[in-house]
Tab-separated table of C-alpha atoms and ligand atoms in Angstrom:
chain	number	residue	atom	x	y	z
A	1	UNK	CA	165.804	129.508	167.303
A	2	UNK	CA	164.202	131.271	170.220
A	3	UNK	CA	164.297	129.867	173.737
A	4	UNK	CA	161.030	128.281	174.774
A	5	UNK	CA	161.963	128.110	178.412
A	6	UNK	CA	164.810	129.749	180.243
A	7	UNK	CA	165.856	128.977	183.804
A	8	UNK	CA	167.950	131.701	185.380
A	9	UNK	CA	169.911	131.405	188.613
A	10	UNK	CA	167.379	129.082	190.251
A	11	UNK	CA	167.933	128.491	193.949
A	12	UNK	CA	165.965	125.993	196.015
A	13	UNK	CA	166.531	124.826	199.565
A	14	UNK	CA	165.087	123.380	202.749
A	15	UNK	CA	164.659	124.554	206.276
A	16	UNK	CA	166.118	121.798	208.459
A	17	UNK	CA	166.619	122.029	212.207
A	18	UNK	CA	166.816	125.820	212.183
A	19	UNK	CA	169.272	125.804	209.259
A	20	UNK	CA	168.629	126.580	205.617
A	21	UNK	CA	170.243	124.004	203.339
A	22	UNK	CA	170.545	124.832	199.672
A	23	UNK	CA	169.792	121.992	197.227
A	24	UNK	CA	169.834	123.892	193.908
A	25	UNK	CA	172.595	126.489	193.950
A	26	UNK	CA	171.922	128.844	191.079
A	27	UNK	CA	170.958	126.769	188.042
A	28	UNK	CA	170.804	128.428	184.615
A	29	UNK	CA	170.010	126.842	181.259
A	30	UNK	CA	167.565	127.239	178.431
A	31	UNK	CA	165.696	124.983	176.046
A	32	UNK	CA	164.768	125.869	172.498
A	33	UNK	CA	161.491	124.926	170.892
A	34	UNK	CA	161.643	121.369	169.570
A	35	UNK	CA	164.865	120.614	171.385
A	36	UNK	CA	165.338	117.342	173.254
A	37	UNK	CA	167.323	118.009	176.387
A	38	UNK	CA	168.560	115.424	178.858
A	39	UNK	CA	169.328	116.311	182.458
A	40	UNK	CA	171.709	113.727	183.888
A	41	UNK	CA	173.132	113.149	187.341
A	42	UNK	CA	173.296	110.563	190.099
A	43	UNK	CA	170.524	110.230	192.612
A	44	UNK	CA	170.628	113.185	195.002
A	45	UNK	CA	171.924	115.672	192.416
A	46	UNK	CA	168.758	117.774	192.451
A	47	UNK	CA	167.074	116.588	189.249
A	48	UNK	CA	163.592	116.077	190.669
A	49	UNK	CA	163.696	119.371	192.568
A	50	UNK	CA	164.520	121.089	189.305
A	51	UNK	CA	161.552	119.453	187.568
A	52	UNK	CA	159.215	120.284	190.445
A	53	UNK	CA	160.423	123.893	190.424
A	54	UNK	CA	159.584	124.273	186.737
A	55	UNK	CA	156.018	123.164	187.511
A	56	UNK	CA	155.897	125.209	190.709
A	57	UNK	CA	155.311	122.055	192.735
A	58	UNK	CA	157.938	122.566	195.446
A	59	UNK	CA	156.249	122.140	198.808
A	60	UNK	CA	157.267	123.380	202.262
A	61	UNK	CA	159.716	122.992	203.925
A	62	UNK	CA	161.191	123.309	200.413
A	63	UNK	CA	161.414	126.833	199.058
A	64	UNK	CA	162.473	128.588	195.874
A	65	UNK	CA	164.604	131.467	197.140
A	66	UNK	CA	165.833	133.069	193.934
A	67	UNK	CA	165.788	132.937	190.164
A	68	UNK	CA	163.449	133.138	187.220
A	69	UNK	CA	161.766	130.564	185.012
A	70	UNK	CA	160.860	132.377	181.826
A	71	UNK	CA	158.308	130.541	179.710
A	72	UNK	CA	156.942	132.355	176.665
A	73	UNK	CA	158.221	135.648	178.066
A	74	UNK	CA	156.587	135.219	181.478
A	75	UNK	CA	158.274	134.360	184.748
A	76	UNK	CA	156.472	131.279	186.061
A	77	UNK	CA	157.746	132.044	189.548
A	78	UNK	CA	155.787	135.287	189.564
A	79	UNK	CA	152.423	133.919	188.421
A	80	UNK	CA	149.454	133.350	190.699
A	81	UNK	CA	148.744	129.694	191.488
A	82	UNK	CA	145.589	129.923	189.365
A	83	UNK	CA	147.614	131.008	186.324
A	84	UNK	CA	150.179	128.277	186.940
A	85	UNK	CA	147.397	125.697	186.942
A	86	UNK	CA	146.593	126.662	183.347
A	87	UNK	CA	150.183	125.986	182.325
A	88	UNK	CA	150.742	122.816	184.332
A	89	UNK	CA	149.528	119.874	182.285
A	90	UNK	CA	148.315	121.999	179.419
A	91	UNK	CA	151.537	123.703	178.338
A	92	UNK	CA	154.083	121.764	180.354
A	93	UNK	CA	153.125	118.158	181.018
A	94	UNK	CA	155.004	115.818	183.298
A	95	UNK	CA	155.613	112.100	183.513
A	96	UNK	CA	156.897	110.968	186.867
A	97	UNK	CA	159.230	108.200	187.913
A	98	UNK	CA	156.697	105.972	189.626
A	99	UNK	CA	153.341	105.915	187.884
A	100	UNK	CA	151.618	104.103	190.759
A	101	UNK	CA	152.168	107.021	193.098
A	102	UNK	CA	150.932	109.583	190.591
A	103	UNK	CA	147.872	107.668	189.382
A	104	UNK	CA	144.707	107.674	191.454
A	105	UNK	CA	144.134	104.098	192.729
A	106	UNK	CA	140.328	104.374	192.829
A	107	UNK	CA	139.729	105.747	189.323
A	108	UNK	CA	139.919	103.748	186.090
A	109	UNK	CA	142.720	104.471	183.649
A	110	UNK	CA	140.175	105.571	181.037
A	111	UNK	CA	138.698	108.139	183.401
A	112	UNK	CA	142.116	109.437	184.439
A	113	UNK	CA	143.277	109.874	180.857
A	114	UNK	CA	139.962	111.620	180.123
A	115	UNK	CA	140.234	113.908	183.150
A	116	UNK	CA	142.438	116.605	181.553
A	117	UNK	CA	139.721	117.107	178.912
A	118	UNK	CA	137.045	117.410	181.592
A	119	UNK	CA	139.064	119.923	183.590
A	120	UNK	CA	140.540	122.051	180.829
A	121	UNK	CA	137.998	121.830	177.972
A	122	UNK	CA	134.234	122.003	177.622
A	123	UNK	CA	133.586	118.537	176.183
A	124	UNK	CA	131.297	116.056	177.967
A	125	UNK	CA	132.234	112.853	179.752
A	126	UNK	CA	131.373	110.439	176.957
A	127	UNK	CA	133.366	112.317	174.368
A	128	UNK	CA	136.270	112.713	176.791
A	129	UNK	CA	136.394	108.938	177.351
A	130	UNK	CA	136.434	108.402	173.571
A	131	UNK	CA	139.349	110.814	173.280
A	132	UNK	CA	141.106	108.989	176.101
A	133	UNK	CA	140.791	105.719	174.217
A	134	UNK	CA	142.295	107.311	171.100
A	135	UNK	CA	145.237	108.438	173.186
A	136	UNK	CA	145.681	104.984	174.665
A	137	UNK	CA	145.851	103.604	171.113
A	138	UNK	CA	148.412	106.222	170.245
A	139	UNK	CA	150.750	105.037	172.978
A	140	UNK	CA	150.653	101.571	171.418
A	141	UNK	CA	148.155	99.994	173.774
A	142	UNK	CA	146.341	97.385	171.707
A	143	UNK	CA	143.595	96.200	174.087
A	144	UNK	CA	142.292	99.686	174.756
A	145	UNK	CA	138.906	98.620	176.141
A	146	UNK	CA	140.445	96.457	178.842
A	147	UNK	CA	143.067	99.026	179.798
A	148	UNK	CA	140.559	101.890	179.868
A	149	UNK	CA	138.316	100.075	182.312
A	150	UNK	CA	141.166	98.802	184.501
A	151	UNK	CA	142.379	100.320	187.760
A	152	UNK	CA	146.092	101.217	188.041
A	153	UNK	CA	147.021	98.206	190.212
A	154	UNK	CA	145.549	95.846	187.619
A	155	UNK	CA	148.113	96.869	185.005
A	156	UNK	CA	151.814	96.107	184.532
A	157	UNK	CA	154.435	98.800	185.164
A	158	UNK	CA	154.969	99.251	181.433
A	159	UNK	CA	151.237	99.711	180.791
A	160	UNK	CA	150.912	102.202	183.617
A	161	UNK	CA	153.809	104.230	182.248
A	162	UNK	CA	152.126	104.301	178.826
A	163	UNK	CA	148.903	105.467	180.427
A	164	UNK	CA	150.881	108.269	182.115
A	165	UNK	CA	152.248	109.384	178.756
A	166	UNK	CA	148.746	109.284	177.280
A	167	UNK	CA	147.567	111.566	180.098
A	168	UNK	CA	150.508	113.878	179.562
A	169	UNK	CA	149.757	114.180	175.843
A	170	UNK	CA	146.027	114.764	176.281
A	171	UNK	CA	146.119	118.536	175.997
A	172	UNK	CA	148.823	118.700	173.341
A	173	UNK	CA	151.484	120.290	175.548
A	174	UNK	CA	154.505	122.281	174.329
A	175	UNK	CA	156.922	120.694	176.746
A	176	UNK	CA	157.058	117.146	178.050
A	177	UNK	CA	158.995	116.895	181.282
A	178	UNK	CA	159.830	113.265	182.058
A	179	UNK	CA	161.509	112.428	185.368
A	180	UNK	CA	163.224	109.026	185.139
A	181	UNK	CA	160.298	107.582	183.170
A	182	UNK	CA	161.997	104.241	182.577
A	183	UNK	CA	163.629	103.618	185.936
A	184	UNK	CA	160.885	101.306	187.198
A	185	UNK	CA	160.878	99.236	183.981
A	186	UNK	CA	163.064	96.275	183.042
A	187	UNK	CA	165.645	96.691	180.278
A	188	UNK	CA	163.541	95.412	177.356
A	189	UNK	CA	160.574	97.545	178.347
A	190	UNK	CA	162.892	100.519	178.788
A	191	UNK	CA	164.042	100.306	175.178
A	192	UNK	CA	160.450	99.920	173.950
A	193	UNK	CA	159.313	102.863	175.994
A	194	UNK	CA	162.146	105.094	174.780
A	195	UNK	CA	161.282	104.274	171.168
A	196	UNK	CA	157.676	105.156	171.844
A	197	UNK	CA	158.726	108.385	173.561
A	198	UNK	CA	160.895	109.272	170.588
A	199	UNK	CA	158.059	108.690	168.128
A	200	UNK	CA	155.633	110.736	170.204
A	201	UNK	CA	158.061	113.630	170.652
A	202	UNK	CA	158.594	113.720	166.877
A	203	UNK	CA	154.922	113.199	166.015
A	204	UNK	CA	153.677	115.926	168.339
A	205	UNK	CA	156.653	118.287	167.743
A	206	UNK	CA	157.206	118.316	171.476
A	207	UNK	CA	160.046	119.908	173.340
A	208	UNK	CA	161.445	117.238	175.644
A	209	UNK	CA	163.194	117.572	178.975
A	210	UNK	CA	164.220	114.064	179.949
A	211	UNK	CA	165.619	113.544	183.408
A	212	UNK	CA	167.713	110.462	184.043
A	213	UNK	CA	170.580	109.038	186.096
A	214	UNK	CA	171.463	106.769	183.175
A	215	UNK	CA	173.659	108.024	180.331
A	216	UNK	CA	172.523	104.994	178.323
A	217	UNK	CA	169.056	106.521	178.066
A	218	UNK	CA	170.500	109.811	176.835
A	219	UNK	CA	172.220	108.392	173.799
A	220	UNK	CA	168.919	107.132	172.390
A	221	UNK	CA	166.726	110.107	172.823
A	222	UNK	CA	168.296	113.548	173.190
A	223	UNK	CA	170.274	116.178	171.351
A	224	UNK	CA	171.717	118.125	174.267
A	225	UNK	CA	172.819	117.174	177.776
A	226	UNK	CA	172.962	119.137	181.013
A	227	UNK	CA	174.920	117.360	183.757
A	228	UNK	CA	173.868	118.120	187.312
A	229	UNK	CA	175.848	117.499	190.502
A	230	UNK	CA	175.287	118.825	193.982
A	231	UNK	CA	172.653	121.252	192.772
A	232	UNK	CA	174.981	122.868	190.239
A	233	UNK	CA	175.450	122.391	186.492
A	234	UNK	CA	178.817	120.807	185.684
A	235	UNK	CA	178.494	120.737	181.949
A	236	UNK	CA	176.039	121.720	179.205
A	237	UNK	CA	176.953	120.347	175.765
A	238	UNK	CA	175.505	118.908	172.568
A	239	UNK	CA	175.034	115.159	172.976
A	240	UNK	CA	177.437	114.067	170.240
A	241	UNK	CA	180.240	116.136	171.780
A	242	UNK	CA	179.610	115.134	175.350
A	243	UNK	CA	179.679	111.447	174.520
A	244	UNK	CA	182.715	111.719	172.237
A	245	UNK	CA	184.715	114.096	174.428
A	246	UNK	CA	183.279	114.792	177.877
A	247	UNK	CA	184.907	117.801	179.549
A	248	UNK	CA	183.973	117.793	183.234
A	249	UNK	CA	185.549	115.056	185.407
A	250	UNK	CA	182.060	114.198	186.673
A	251	UNK	CA	180.731	113.748	183.134
A	252	UNK	CA	183.735	111.524	182.375
A	253	UNK	CA	183.008	109.516	185.509
A	254	UNK	CA	179.373	109.022	184.576
A	255	UNK	CA	180.299	107.874	181.079
A	256	UNK	CA	182.929	105.452	182.414
A	257	UNK	CA	180.399	103.859	184.710
A	258	UNK	CA	177.942	102.775	182.003
A	259	UNK	CA	178.338	99.351	180.399
A	260	UNK	CA	179.783	99.446	176.877
A	261	UNK	CA	179.898	96.492	174.494
A	262	UNK	CA	183.278	94.759	174.481
A	263	UNK	CA	184.297	96.155	177.839
A	264	UNK	CA	183.910	94.030	180.918
A	265	UNK	CA	185.161	96.388	183.561
A	266	UNK	CA	183.099	99.307	184.782
A	267	UNK	CA	184.768	102.135	186.592
A	268	UNK	CA	182.265	103.632	188.985
A	269	UNK	CA	182.973	107.085	190.423
A	270	UNK	CA	184.517	106.705	193.854
A	271	UNK	CA	182.558	107.854	196.896
A	272	UNK	CA	178.935	108.880	197.027
A	273	UNK	CA	176.714	111.895	196.539
A	274	UNK	CA	176.558	113.520	200.001
A	275	UNK	CA	173.273	114.759	201.453
A	276	UNK	CA	172.535	118.478	201.042
A	277	UNK	CA	174.539	120.619	203.424
A	278	UNK	CA	177.433	118.118	203.317
A	279	UNK	CA	179.056	118.983	200.002
A	280	UNK	CA	182.647	120.220	200.274
A	281	UNK	CA	183.443	123.920	199.973
A	282	UNK	CA	184.653	125.158	196.603
A	283	UNK	CA	183.893	122.675	193.834
A	284	UNK	CA	181.096	120.387	195.056
A	285	UNK	CA	182.676	117.434	193.234
A	286	UNK	CA	186.200	117.866	194.599
A	287	UNK	CA	186.187	115.069	197.209
A	288	UNK	CA	185.429	112.576	194.424
A	289	UNK	CA	187.545	114.143	191.688
A	290	UNK	CA	190.927	112.654	190.711
A	291	UNK	CA	191.995	115.896	189.044
A	292	UNK	CA	191.296	118.171	192.014
A	293	UNK	CA	193.998	120.708	192.840
A	294	UNK	CA	194.446	123.516	195.328
A	295	UNK	CA	192.159	126.078	193.765
A	296	UNK	CA	189.234	123.627	193.750
A	297	UNK	CA	188.806	123.924	197.519
A	298	UNK	CA	188.847	127.713	197.513
A	299	UNK	CA	186.207	128.737	195.003
A	300	UNK	CA	183.165	127.280	193.331
A	301	UNK	CA	183.851	127.014	189.596
A	302	UNK	CA	181.271	128.893	187.489
A	303	UNK	CA	179.670	127.509	184.353
A	304	UNK	CA	181.321	129.176	181.352
A	305	UNK	CA	181.183	129.020	177.566
A	306	UNK	CA	184.228	127.488	176.015
A	307	UNK	CA	183.033	127.591	172.394
A	308	UNK	CA	181.134	125.266	170.025
A	309	UNK	CA	177.995	125.530	172.137
A	310	UNK	CA	179.703	123.936	175.128
A	311	UNK	CA	179.748	125.086	178.723
A	312	UNK	CA	181.662	123.649	181.657
A	313	UNK	CA	182.178	124.504	185.322
A	314	UNK	CA	185.667	123.280	186.181
A	315	UNK	CA	188.997	124.999	186.864
A	316	UNK	CA	190.761	122.671	184.426
A	317	UNK	CA	189.249	124.794	181.670
A	318	UNK	CA	190.381	128.394	181.410
A	319	UNK	CA	190.296	130.656	184.489
B	1	ADP	N1	161.456	117.462	201.058
B	1	ADP	C1	162.782	117.460	201.219
B	1	ADP	N2	163.345	117.779	202.401
B	1	ADP	C2	164.695	117.773	202.559
B	1	ADP	N3	165.565	117.459	201.586
B	1	ADP	C3	165.071	117.132	200.395
B	1	ADP	C4	163.663	117.105	200.121
B	1	ADP	N4	163.469	116.745	198.823
B	1	ADP	C5	164.711	116.563	198.306
B	1	ADP	N5	165.672	116.782	199.240
B	1	ADP	C6	167.117	116.663	199.052
B	1	ADP	O1	167.559	117.453	197.966
B	1	ADP	C7	168.581	116.751	197.233
B	1	ADP	C8	168.159	116.626	195.784
B	1	ADP	O2	167.029	115.762	195.699
B	1	ADP	P1	166.355	115.323	194.325
B	1	ADP	O3	166.027	116.538	193.535
B	1	ADP	O4	165.241	114.418	194.655
B	1	ADP	O5	167.544	114.535	193.613
B	1	ADP	P2	167.488	113.549	192.365
B	1	ADP	O6	166.141	113.645	191.727
B	1	ADP	O7	168.620	114.014	191.477
B	1	ADP	O8	167.771	112.199	192.930
B	1	ADP	C9	168.768	115.413	197.926
B	1	ADP	O9	169.851	115.510	198.801
B	1	ADP	C10	167.473	115.224	198.688
B	1	ADP	O10	167.661	114.438	199.825
B	2	SF4	S1	186.997	122.197	189.574
B	2	SF4	FE1	188.591	120.897	190.411
B	2	SF4	S2	187.532	119.427	191.766
B	2	SF4	FE2	186.007	120.399	190.462
B	2	SF4	S3	185.792	118.996	188.776
B	2	SF4	FE3	187.289	120.535	188.127
B	2	SF4	S4	189.268	119.658	188.711
B	2	SF4	FE4	187.707	118.456	189.780
B	3	MG	MG1	164.750	112.184	191.266
């Protein structure tokens, strides 16, 4: 099937103290229509910057310095802001990590869910509020009247996150971009929310890009996984393969550090994600990698196809 969105050699960085520090170092991947892609990596890997870039929401001192984001044959990075505004929310909708910071504290939930209709369509306020209530029902909110007339702080985290999804779905988008949507929820609510997300993605034939630091979330929801570290892609593989036989040492590390039934001991990856500008030369993962060898300090491994729809950036494979 055809690619719905294609990211090519995306580079993003920050001006800091007279220096330019690169945070995304040439990211390339594509997503087909109807595909459910997970983007996984520890905090500080560049996941949110990637999401913000796709929506053209990077703000100074951040800057996109290179690359293309081809959506329906157009490069989003070349559009005027006015044209981007027609795509943001309407074609590509986003759910953020912390709903409280993305909801307006002084507007009711009902009004905020209705707002996309008021901005992007010609329907009146009353009809828009009715549509908002339908959406709130759709995201399994039972007491719609109460929720619609509530302000964000009056709701639980789980309810707020559902309201965010309702807003995101309002204009029937093509792509739903969800950045750690369950991180602020407790474990039971997380599972509930992921089920709901799954149902909605199926029901609306959405293309999903789900960003998470938690491989546990991936196994429920997605069919392909892109692993991000230090602003580079380590591995891009179908989900079944990556979970059964991870290739990149970083992917292996991430999988070893999630709890599995029957196993008591977790093996976290040693060390920490450094801040931008502090990654080692050569392979960005080499100071944490148990398989590192001489070559790894000399060159940055490039992402390459190794067959069966799998790509990996590591000198242990080929080269
Ligand atoms: N506004 C900013 N100014 C400077 N550095 C930033 C800014 N936003 C993000 N970064 C840095 O870019 C890197 C990637 O950040 P981010 O995309 O938020 O990672 P993730 O979402 O994977 O946790 C981090 O090192 C972060 O500190
Ligand atoms: S390229 Fe080298 S340092 Fe990087 S992940 Fe592979 S083995 Fe480890
Ligand atoms: Mg993030």
